[in-house]
Each structure stands twice: as structure tokens, then as C-alpha cells.
Short mmCIF file of C-alpha atoms and ligand atoms in Angstrom, two decimals:
data_model
loop_
_atom_site.label_atom_id
_atom_site.label_comp_id
_atom_site.label_asym_id
_atom_site.label_seq_id
_atom_site.Cartn_x
_atom_site.Cartn_y
_atom_site.Cartn_z
CA MET U 1 48.80 74.69 75.45
CA GLU U 2 47.04 73.30 72.40
CA PHE U 3 45.94 70.31 74.50
CA ASP U 4 44.71 72.61 77.22
CA LEU U 5 42.51 74.31 74.64
CA ILE U 6 41.26 70.99 73.28
CA ALA U 7 40.35 69.92 76.84
CA ARG U 8 38.22 73.07 77.24
CA ILE U 9 36.38 72.17 74.05
CA ARG U 10 35.98 68.52 74.97
CA ASN U 11 34.30 69.35 78.31
CA ARG U 12 31.30 70.82 76.53
CA VAL U 13 30.59 68.10 73.98
CA VAL U 14 27.01 66.83 73.68
CA PRO U 15 26.97 63.03 74.30
CA ARG U 16 25.46 60.73 71.66
CA GLY U 17 25.13 56.96 71.73
CA ASP U 18 26.29 56.61 68.13
CA VAL U 19 29.71 58.15 68.88
CA VAL U 20 31.83 55.05 69.46
CA LEU U 21 34.98 57.13 69.93
CA GLY U 22 35.03 60.94 70.04
CA ILE U 23 37.72 63.58 70.65
CA GLY U 24 41.08 62.19 71.78
CA ASP U 25 42.20 59.60 69.26
CA ASP U 26 43.53 59.96 65.72
CA ALA U 27 40.05 59.73 64.26
CA ALA U 28 36.50 59.52 65.54
CA LEU U 29 34.47 56.32 65.19
CA LEU U 30 30.82 56.88 64.37
CA GLN U 31 27.96 54.43 63.93
CA PRO U 32 25.52 55.69 61.28
CA PRO U 33 21.95 54.32 61.53
CA PRO U 34 21.50 51.36 59.18
CA GLY U 35 20.14 52.21 55.75
CA MET U 36 20.56 55.97 56.05
CA GLN U 37 22.56 58.19 53.70
CA LEU U 38 25.18 60.57 55.09
CA ALA U 39 24.85 64.28 54.26
CA VAL U 40 28.14 66.18 54.72
CA ALA U 41 28.73 69.93 54.50
CA MET U 42 31.58 72.30 55.39
CA ASP U 43 31.67 76.07 55.84
CA THR U 44 34.42 78.42 56.99
CA LEU U 45 34.03 81.73 58.82
CA ASN U 46 36.84 84.27 58.44
CA ALA U 47 37.08 87.40 60.60
CA GLY U 48 36.07 90.51 58.65
CA VAL U 49 34.53 88.47 55.84
CA HIS U 50 31.87 86.32 57.53
CA PHE U 51 31.48 88.27 60.75
CA PRO U 52 32.43 91.85 61.63
CA HIS U 53 35.73 92.27 63.54
CA GLY U 54 34.84 92.58 67.23
CA THR U 55 31.94 90.09 67.09
CA ALA U 56 31.50 88.39 70.48
CA ALA U 57 33.25 84.99 70.72
CA ALA U 58 29.99 83.27 71.71
CA ASP U 59 28.24 84.66 68.61
CA ILE U 60 31.08 83.41 66.38
CA GLY U 61 30.74 79.96 67.98
CA TRP U 62 26.99 79.92 67.39
CA LYS U 63 27.25 81.15 63.83
CA ALA U 64 30.05 78.75 62.84
CA LEU U 65 27.76 75.84 63.63
CA ALA U 66 24.54 77.55 62.48
CA VAL U 67 25.70 78.16 58.91
CA ASN U 68 26.68 74.50 58.64
CA LEU U 69 23.46 73.19 60.15
CA SER U 70 21.63 75.43 57.69
CA ASP U 71 23.18 73.46 54.83
CA LEU U 72 21.89 70.23 56.35
CA ALA U 73 18.45 71.86 56.80
CA ALA U 74 18.44 72.78 53.11
CA MET U 75 19.02 69.08 52.30
CA GLY U 76 16.30 67.84 54.66
CA ALA U 77 18.95 66.00 56.70
CA GLN U 78 19.00 65.33 60.45
CA PRO U 79 22.25 66.63 62.02
CA ALA U 80 24.34 64.15 64.00
CA TRP U 81 28.07 64.96 64.26
CA CYS U 82 30.52 67.73 63.49
CA THR U 83 34.24 68.50 63.43
CA LEU U 84 35.87 71.85 64.11
CA SER U 85 39.06 73.35 62.71
CA LEU U 86 40.01 76.38 64.76
CA SER U 87 42.77 78.80 63.87
CA MET U 88 43.40 81.59 66.38
CA PRO U 89 46.13 84.23 66.75
CA GLN U 90 46.97 83.29 70.35
CA ALA U 91 45.91 80.69 72.92
CA ASP U 92 43.21 82.87 74.48
CA ALA U 93 41.33 80.66 76.97
CA ALA U 94 38.70 83.31 77.77
CA TRP U 95 37.91 83.81 74.10
CA LEU U 96 37.76 80.04 73.58
CA ASP U 97 35.38 79.57 76.52
CA GLY U 98 33.03 82.17 75.00
CA PHE U 99 33.29 80.53 71.60
CA VAL U 100 32.57 77.07 73.00
CA GLU U 101 29.60 78.41 74.98
CA GLY U 102 27.90 79.75 71.81
CA PHE U 103 28.82 76.65 69.83
CA ALA U 104 27.58 74.27 72.55
CA ALA U 105 24.30 76.18 73.00
CA LEU U 106 23.32 75.44 69.40
CA ALA U 107 24.89 71.95 69.37
CA SER U 108 22.81 70.84 72.35
CA ARG U 109 19.63 72.30 70.83
CA HIS U 110 20.06 69.96 67.85
CA GLU U 111 21.94 67.15 69.65
CA VAL U 112 25.02 67.50 67.48
CA ALA U 113 28.17 65.87 68.89
CA LEU U 114 31.55 67.49 68.23
CA VAL U 115 33.72 64.46 67.50
CA GLY U 116 37.08 65.92 66.49
CA GLY U 117 38.96 68.75 64.87
CA ASP U 118 42.19 70.63 64.66
CA THR U 119 43.59 73.56 66.64
CA THR U 120 46.26 75.77 65.06
CA SER U 121 47.73 79.26 65.40
CA GLY U 122 47.05 81.83 62.69
CA PRO U 123 44.55 84.54 61.74
CA LEU U 124 41.12 83.92 63.34
CA SER U 125 39.29 81.42 61.18
CA VAL U 126 36.72 78.77 62.05
CA CYS U 127 35.90 75.83 59.82
CA VAL U 128 33.18 73.33 60.70
CA THR U 129 32.15 70.14 58.96
CA VAL U 130 28.73 68.72 59.80
CA HIS U 131 27.49 65.22 59.18
CA GLY U 132 23.80 64.46 59.05
CA VAL U 133 21.67 61.52 58.02
CA VAL U 134 18.79 61.37 55.57
CA GLU U 135 16.51 58.60 54.31
CA PRO U 136 17.69 57.48 50.84
CA GLY U 137 15.92 59.28 47.99
CA THR U 138 14.34 61.96 50.20
CA ALA U 139 17.05 64.67 50.34
CA LEU U 140 16.03 68.13 49.10
CA ARG U 141 18.20 68.95 46.12
CA ARG U 142 18.77 72.08 44.04
CA ASP U 143 18.15 70.32 40.75
CA ARG U 144 14.54 69.24 41.20
CA ALA U 145 12.53 72.45 40.56
CA ARG U 146 9.87 72.19 37.85
CA ALA U 147 8.09 74.81 35.71
CA GLY U 148 4.83 75.74 37.45
CA ASP U 149 6.23 75.29 40.99
CA ASP U 150 5.60 78.01 43.55
CA VAL U 151 8.66 79.63 45.11
CA TRP U 152 8.54 79.94 48.91
CA VAL U 153 10.80 81.53 51.49
CA SER U 154 10.90 81.03 55.26
CA GLY U 155 11.14 83.82 57.84
CA THR U 156 11.83 87.45 56.99
CA PRO U 157 14.77 87.77 54.58
CA GLY U 158 16.91 90.91 54.62
CA ASP U 159 17.35 91.21 58.38
CA ALA U 160 21.01 90.15 58.51
CA ALA U 161 21.92 92.40 55.57
CA GLY U 162 20.00 95.22 57.28
CA ALA U 163 22.09 94.77 60.41
CA LEU U 164 25.29 94.85 58.36
CA ALA U 165 24.18 98.00 56.50
CA LEU U 166 23.44 99.74 59.81
CA LEU U 167 26.83 98.69 61.21
CA GLN U 168 28.61 99.98 58.13
CA ALA U 169 26.65 103.25 58.24
CA ALA U 170 27.58 103.66 61.91
CA ASP U 171 31.24 103.10 60.99
CA GLY U 172 30.95 105.73 58.27
CA LEU U 173 31.41 103.09 55.60
CA ALA U 174 29.03 102.96 52.67
CA PRO U 175 27.48 99.50 52.21
CA PRO U 176 29.27 97.86 49.26
CA ASP U 177 26.43 98.24 46.77
CA ALA U 178 24.44 101.09 48.29
CA GLY U 179 24.59 103.27 45.18
CA PRO U 180 23.71 106.92 45.61
CA THR U 181 21.25 106.49 48.49
CA ARG U 182 22.25 106.01 52.12
CA ASP U 183 20.67 103.00 53.73
CA ALA U 184 20.51 103.98 57.35
CA ARG U 185 18.12 106.63 58.48
CA PRO U 186 19.86 109.10 60.76
CA HIS U 187 17.94 108.07 63.89
CA VAL U 188 17.14 104.38 63.90
CA PRO U 189 16.00 103.40 67.42
CA ASP U 190 18.04 100.83 69.36
CA ALA U 191 15.39 98.08 69.53
CA PRO U 192 15.22 97.30 65.79
CA ILE U 193 19.02 97.52 65.56
CA ALA U 194 19.37 94.92 68.33
CA SER U 195 16.84 92.55 66.76
CA LEU U 196 18.46 92.81 63.31
CA ARG U 197 21.91 92.33 64.86
CA ALA U 198 20.67 89.18 66.60
CA ARG U 199 19.63 87.79 63.22
CA LEU U 200 23.10 88.52 61.81
CA ASP U 201 25.00 87.09 64.78
CA ARG U 202 22.75 84.16 65.74
CA PRO U 203 20.96 82.85 62.66
CA THR U 204 18.43 80.06 63.21
CA PRO U 205 19.10 76.96 61.10
CA ARG U 206 15.72 75.72 59.85
CA ILE U 207 16.32 72.06 60.68
CA GLY U 208 12.71 71.17 61.57
CA LEU U 209 11.41 72.87 58.46
CA GLY U 210 13.90 71.10 56.20
CA ARG U 211 12.93 67.72 57.65
CA ALA U 212 9.21 68.53 57.23
CA LEU U 213 9.71 69.55 53.59
CA ARG U 214 10.85 66.04 52.57
CA GLY U 215 8.28 64.67 50.16
CA VAL U 216 6.63 68.11 49.84
CA ALA U 217 9.22 70.48 48.31
CA HIS U 218 10.74 69.81 44.91
CA ALA U 219 13.96 71.86 45.31
CA CYS U 220 15.51 73.70 48.23
CA ILE U 221 18.48 75.94 49.10
CA ASP U 222 19.45 77.96 52.15
CA VAL U 223 19.84 81.71 51.65
CA SER U 224 23.45 82.49 52.51
CA ASP U 225 24.53 84.77 49.66
CA GLY U 226 21.23 86.51 48.80
CA LEU U 227 17.73 85.43 47.86
CA LEU U 228 17.99 86.15 44.12
CA ALA U 229 21.51 84.72 43.89
CA ASP U 230 20.61 81.55 45.76
CA LEU U 231 17.36 81.05 43.84
CA ALA U 232 19.45 81.44 40.67
CA HIS U 233 21.44 78.38 41.82
CA ILE U 234 18.20 76.36 41.95
CA CYS U 235 17.25 77.65 38.49
CA ALA U 236 20.65 76.81 36.98
CA ALA U 237 20.73 73.33 38.54
CA SER U 238 17.13 72.60 37.49
CA ALA U 239 17.35 74.25 34.02
CA VAL U 240 14.34 76.47 34.75
CA GLY U 241 13.64 80.19 35.31
CA ALA U 242 11.90 82.05 38.14
CA THR U 243 9.90 85.24 38.64
CA ILE U 244 9.75 86.85 42.08
CA GLU U 245 7.21 89.48 43.21
CA LEU U 246 9.22 91.93 45.32
CA THR U 247 6.08 93.17 47.08
CA ALA U 248 5.45 89.62 48.34
CA LEU U 249 8.73 89.48 50.29
CA PRO U 250 7.87 89.44 54.01
CA ALA U 251 9.76 92.10 55.99
CA SER U 252 10.30 92.04 59.74
CA ALA U 253 8.95 95.00 61.71
CA ALA U 254 12.55 95.87 62.60
CA LEU U 255 13.67 95.99 58.96
CA ALA U 256 10.59 97.99 57.96
CA SER U 257 11.22 100.54 60.70
CA ALA U 258 14.90 101.00 59.89
CA PHE U 259 14.86 101.35 56.08
CA ASP U 260 12.81 103.04 53.39
CA ALA U 261 10.84 100.78 51.05
CA ASP U 262 13.40 100.84 48.26
CA SER U 263 16.43 99.99 50.44
CA ARG U 264 14.40 97.35 52.24
CA GLN U 265 13.50 95.65 48.97
CA ARG U 266 17.13 95.63 47.85
CA LEU U 267 18.27 94.16 51.18
CA GLN U 268 15.59 91.48 51.02
CA ALA U 269 16.29 90.52 47.41
CA THR U 270 20.10 90.62 47.47
CA GLY U 271 21.21 90.52 51.11
CA GLY U 272 22.84 87.35 52.38
CA ASP U 273 23.43 85.74 55.76
CA ASP U 274 19.79 85.09 56.70
CA TYR U 275 20.02 81.28 56.51
CA GLU U 276 16.35 81.01 55.69
CA LEU U 277 15.18 78.29 53.30
CA CYS U 278 14.05 79.07 49.76
CA PHE U 279 12.21 76.15 48.18
CA THR U 280 9.89 75.24 45.35
CA ALA U 281 6.75 73.11 45.59
CA PRO U 282 3.85 72.37 43.24
CA PRO U 283 0.68 74.51 43.68
CA ALA U 284 -1.12 71.30 44.76
CA ALA U 285 1.07 71.34 47.89
CA ARG U 286 0.03 74.83 49.07
CA ARG U 287 -2.16 73.57 51.89
CA ALA U 288 0.46 71.06 53.00
CA VAL U 289 3.11 73.81 53.04
CA SER U 290 0.86 76.16 55.03
CA SER U 291 0.12 73.52 57.63
CA LEU U 292 3.76 72.59 58.08
CA ALA U 293 4.56 76.28 58.58
CA ALA U 294 2.38 76.12 61.69
CA GLN U 295 3.94 72.79 62.68
CA ALA U 296 7.53 73.99 62.28
CA GLY U 297 6.64 77.32 63.92
CA VAL U 298 8.10 79.38 61.09
CA GLN U 299 6.54 81.86 58.70
CA LEU U 300 6.40 80.61 55.10
CA THR U 301 5.58 83.00 52.25
CA ARG U 302 4.88 82.32 48.58
CA ILE U 303 6.99 84.84 46.67
CA GLY U 304 6.96 83.73 43.03
CA ARG U 305 6.83 81.05 40.40
CA ILE U 306 9.16 78.73 38.50
CA ASP U 307 8.86 78.85 34.70
CA ALA U 308 10.39 77.16 31.67
CA GLY U 309 12.83 80.03 31.00
CA HIS U 310 16.16 80.63 32.66
CA GLY U 311 17.49 83.10 35.23
CA VAL U 312 15.60 84.97 37.97
CA ARG U 313 13.45 88.06 37.36
CA ALA U 314 12.34 90.32 40.21
CA LEU U 315 9.20 92.40 39.55
CA ASP U 316 8.14 95.54 41.47
CA ALA U 317 4.58 96.58 42.37
CA GLY U 318 3.98 97.88 38.82
CA GLY U 319 5.19 94.62 37.24
CA ARG U 320 8.46 96.24 36.11
CA GLU U 321 11.66 94.24 36.33
CA ARG U 322 14.13 95.42 39.00
CA ALA U 323 17.82 94.64 38.94
CA TRP U 324 20.67 95.52 41.28
CA PRO U 325 24.40 95.63 40.57
CA ARG U 326 24.81 92.48 42.64
CA ALA U 327 22.25 89.76 43.20
CA GLY U 328 24.17 88.56 46.25
CA PHE U 329 27.52 88.18 47.96
CA GLU U 330 30.42 86.62 46.05
CA HIS U 331 33.97 85.97 47.22
CA PHE U 332 36.56 87.04 44.62
CA SER U 333 34.01 89.29 42.86
CA ALA U 334 35.61 91.60 40.26
CA ALA U 335 34.88 94.75 42.32
P1 ADP B 401 46.43 64.55 65.56
O1 ADP B 401 47.78 65.19 65.70
O2 ADP B 401 46.44 63.06 65.65
O3 ADP B 401 45.66 65.09 64.39
P2 ADP B 401 45.56 66.48 67.47
O4 ADP B 401 46.63 66.60 68.48
O5 ADP B 401 45.45 67.49 66.40
O6 ADP B 401 45.62 64.99 66.87
O7 ADP B 401 44.16 66.40 68.21
C1 ADP B 401 43.94 65.55 69.31
C2 ADP B 401 42.48 65.21 69.40
O8 ADP B 401 41.75 66.39 69.65
C3 ADP B 401 41.92 64.60 68.11
O9 ADP B 401 40.95 63.67 68.46
C4 ADP B 401 41.29 65.78 67.44
O10 ADP B 401 40.21 65.38 66.62
C5 ADP B 401 40.81 66.59 68.63
N1 ADP B 401 40.76 68.05 68.35
C6 ADP B 401 41.78 68.87 68.08
N2 ADP B 401 41.37 70.14 67.90
C7 ADP B 401 40.02 70.11 68.06
C8 ADP B 401 39.01 71.10 67.99
N3 ADP B 401 39.27 72.37 67.69
N4 ADP B 401 37.74 70.70 68.21
C9 ADP B 401 37.45 69.40 68.47
N5 ADP B 401 38.36 68.44 68.57
C10 ADP B 401 39.65 68.77 68.37
MG1 MG B 402 45.78 67.44 64.13
#
């Protein structure tokens, strides 16, 4: 049965010339391009933690690869190969076909070959490892931000968290850190809900942007846990501080139509799962950044500044500091 499942996966693998030996032996044999460094990242998706129970199999397949490719994007690396560890409660061929369809759709878009993995029975859990290549000395690291850098973000952060808040409101569950106010308006139309849900279920890894930022950005991270929380990782690694202007955060039309200004700002500042890139670059690079936004076909917005302090401050329209109980998602948080 296990081998039946593996055969279904193997049928959909994207071919690559540098895969000397793929699925089927005890290990894959890969031929990295001469002189390149390998960039390796791994992320796990657990049902109920990383995607809502009942998420379509194809969306889980897409997202499992997307969150991993996003890590390569944040390093400026070019994706090449991946492995997949799949744990599922029963050998459900229909579910697996859906999963593989979503996974393969994104894999072929970025020419990533699935070269091996493991298939086991257990609670639904998906773990992917991606391997990419990057020119030595050009990777985008968290520890290279400098005082005086601009802070930029791609896309429209907050959409995925907005979708989750709407789902939780529909289920009669309060969002985990909603406080006294309810996030969802009573009558949010279907169109914005669908477009926010698409951003939660099928995030877009910013591979082209990450590659284009080599030699331009100083530091970079992908926003998986929340903008403030992830920017704080850059600050800690670089021994600098940052100030963010909340009014500068670009909101999608869908997010703006579904939430009041205050909830929207909280979702944008602290909501995770967007897989946008947050990066720092010197003010001298503003024109270069703007032109590569057009090139990469993604919106880039300057949202703040790196300073010589430490920690991240978020200022509202009146210049007052705003803080929320949680700056982002954490596993094993005390709550
Ligand atoms: P082994 O027992 O030697 O680890 P397995 O029987 O687990 O081998 O797997 C057989 C082949 O199928 C190996 O090449 C393995 O990498 C591949 N494989 C198993 N599960 C998956 C999966 N979920 N996705 C991709 N390849 C897989
Ligand atoms: Mg095995």
C-alpha cells in the first residue's frame, strides 16, 4: 500500500537534469552546479496548527511546499530539489492525489524536483525539506541590517491572518488575541472572504523577488509568524532596533473591506502566514528597490527604519507607540 502511494507521488515529479537518481533508491543523487552554495530549509505543517482542519488536500500540498520555498526566497536562493515526509491516518488515495496535485502545481512553477521522502501512518502531518542554490557570499541573511536602513515589506501583509480571524468568527471562536473587540463584521461579503482565504491556503513564495534582492538588500526574512515578530528576529540577529509606521502598512482591498482600521492594523502588524518578504536596504537603494518591484511584479512598500537601538517599535498615526499582547505566532507560548 505504501508503495502504491509512493508510485502516485512519483508520477507527478518535475524532471530536472541535475537529478542523477530520484525517488526509488535508498537515497537520491543530486549534482549541484559547480561553485554554488547549497541553501537547505525544512518546515512541517500539522493539521489544526498550520492549516485549519478540513482544508482541501490540494491546498495543503501547495502550502507545504510554499512555506519551504518562502524560506529559500528569504535567503535569495534558487530552489532546486525537495524531499517530503508524509504522515497520514489512512492510505487515502483520493486525498493523496489532491495533495500531489497542489504540490506539483507549485513545484512545476519553480522547477523543483521531488527527489525522495518517507510515507508513514499517523496523525496528518507534512514535512518538506527544500534544497536551493545560491552564489557564494550573496545569500540574504538576518544578521546584516544596519542603522539607517529602510525597512520594506512585499505584498499586503495581514491577509492570511484576516482569513483565519473570519474563519474563527464564523466558527464562533474568538481569535486567540482578539481582546474585547470582535474582528469580523457581521456581514462581510463573500468576495473578500474568498480572496483572503486564497492568501491563507495558497501563499505565493517570493522567489523572484528574493533573487532580485541579492546585492541590494542588507537583511531579509519571510513573514511566517507576524511582521513585528519576524522583524524582531532581524533586529536581534543584527543587534539593531527598528521603528515601523503602522499607517504605512499596505492593506489589500479585501482586508480593508472586512475589518475596521484598528483590527486591520493589528492583523497586519502581528498576523502570520503571509509569506511576504520583510527586508532592509540603505536609503541609497530606494530607486533600485522600486524598479525591481516592477520587475518582480510585486508591490514593495517602505514601512520604517532601522536604528541603533534594540527591539521593534510600532507607531500609530499620532506617533504613539502601539503594542499588542502578542507580536506574532509562537508554538509552546505560555497562554
Ligand atoms: P527506505 O526504506 O530505503 O527509506 P522507502 O521504502 O521509505 O525507502 O522509500 C522508497 C523510495 O520512495 C525512496 O526513494 C524514498 O525516498 C521514496 N519516498 C518514500 N516516501 C516518499 C514521499 N512521501 N515522497 C517522495 N518520495 C518518497
Ligand atoms: Mg523510509
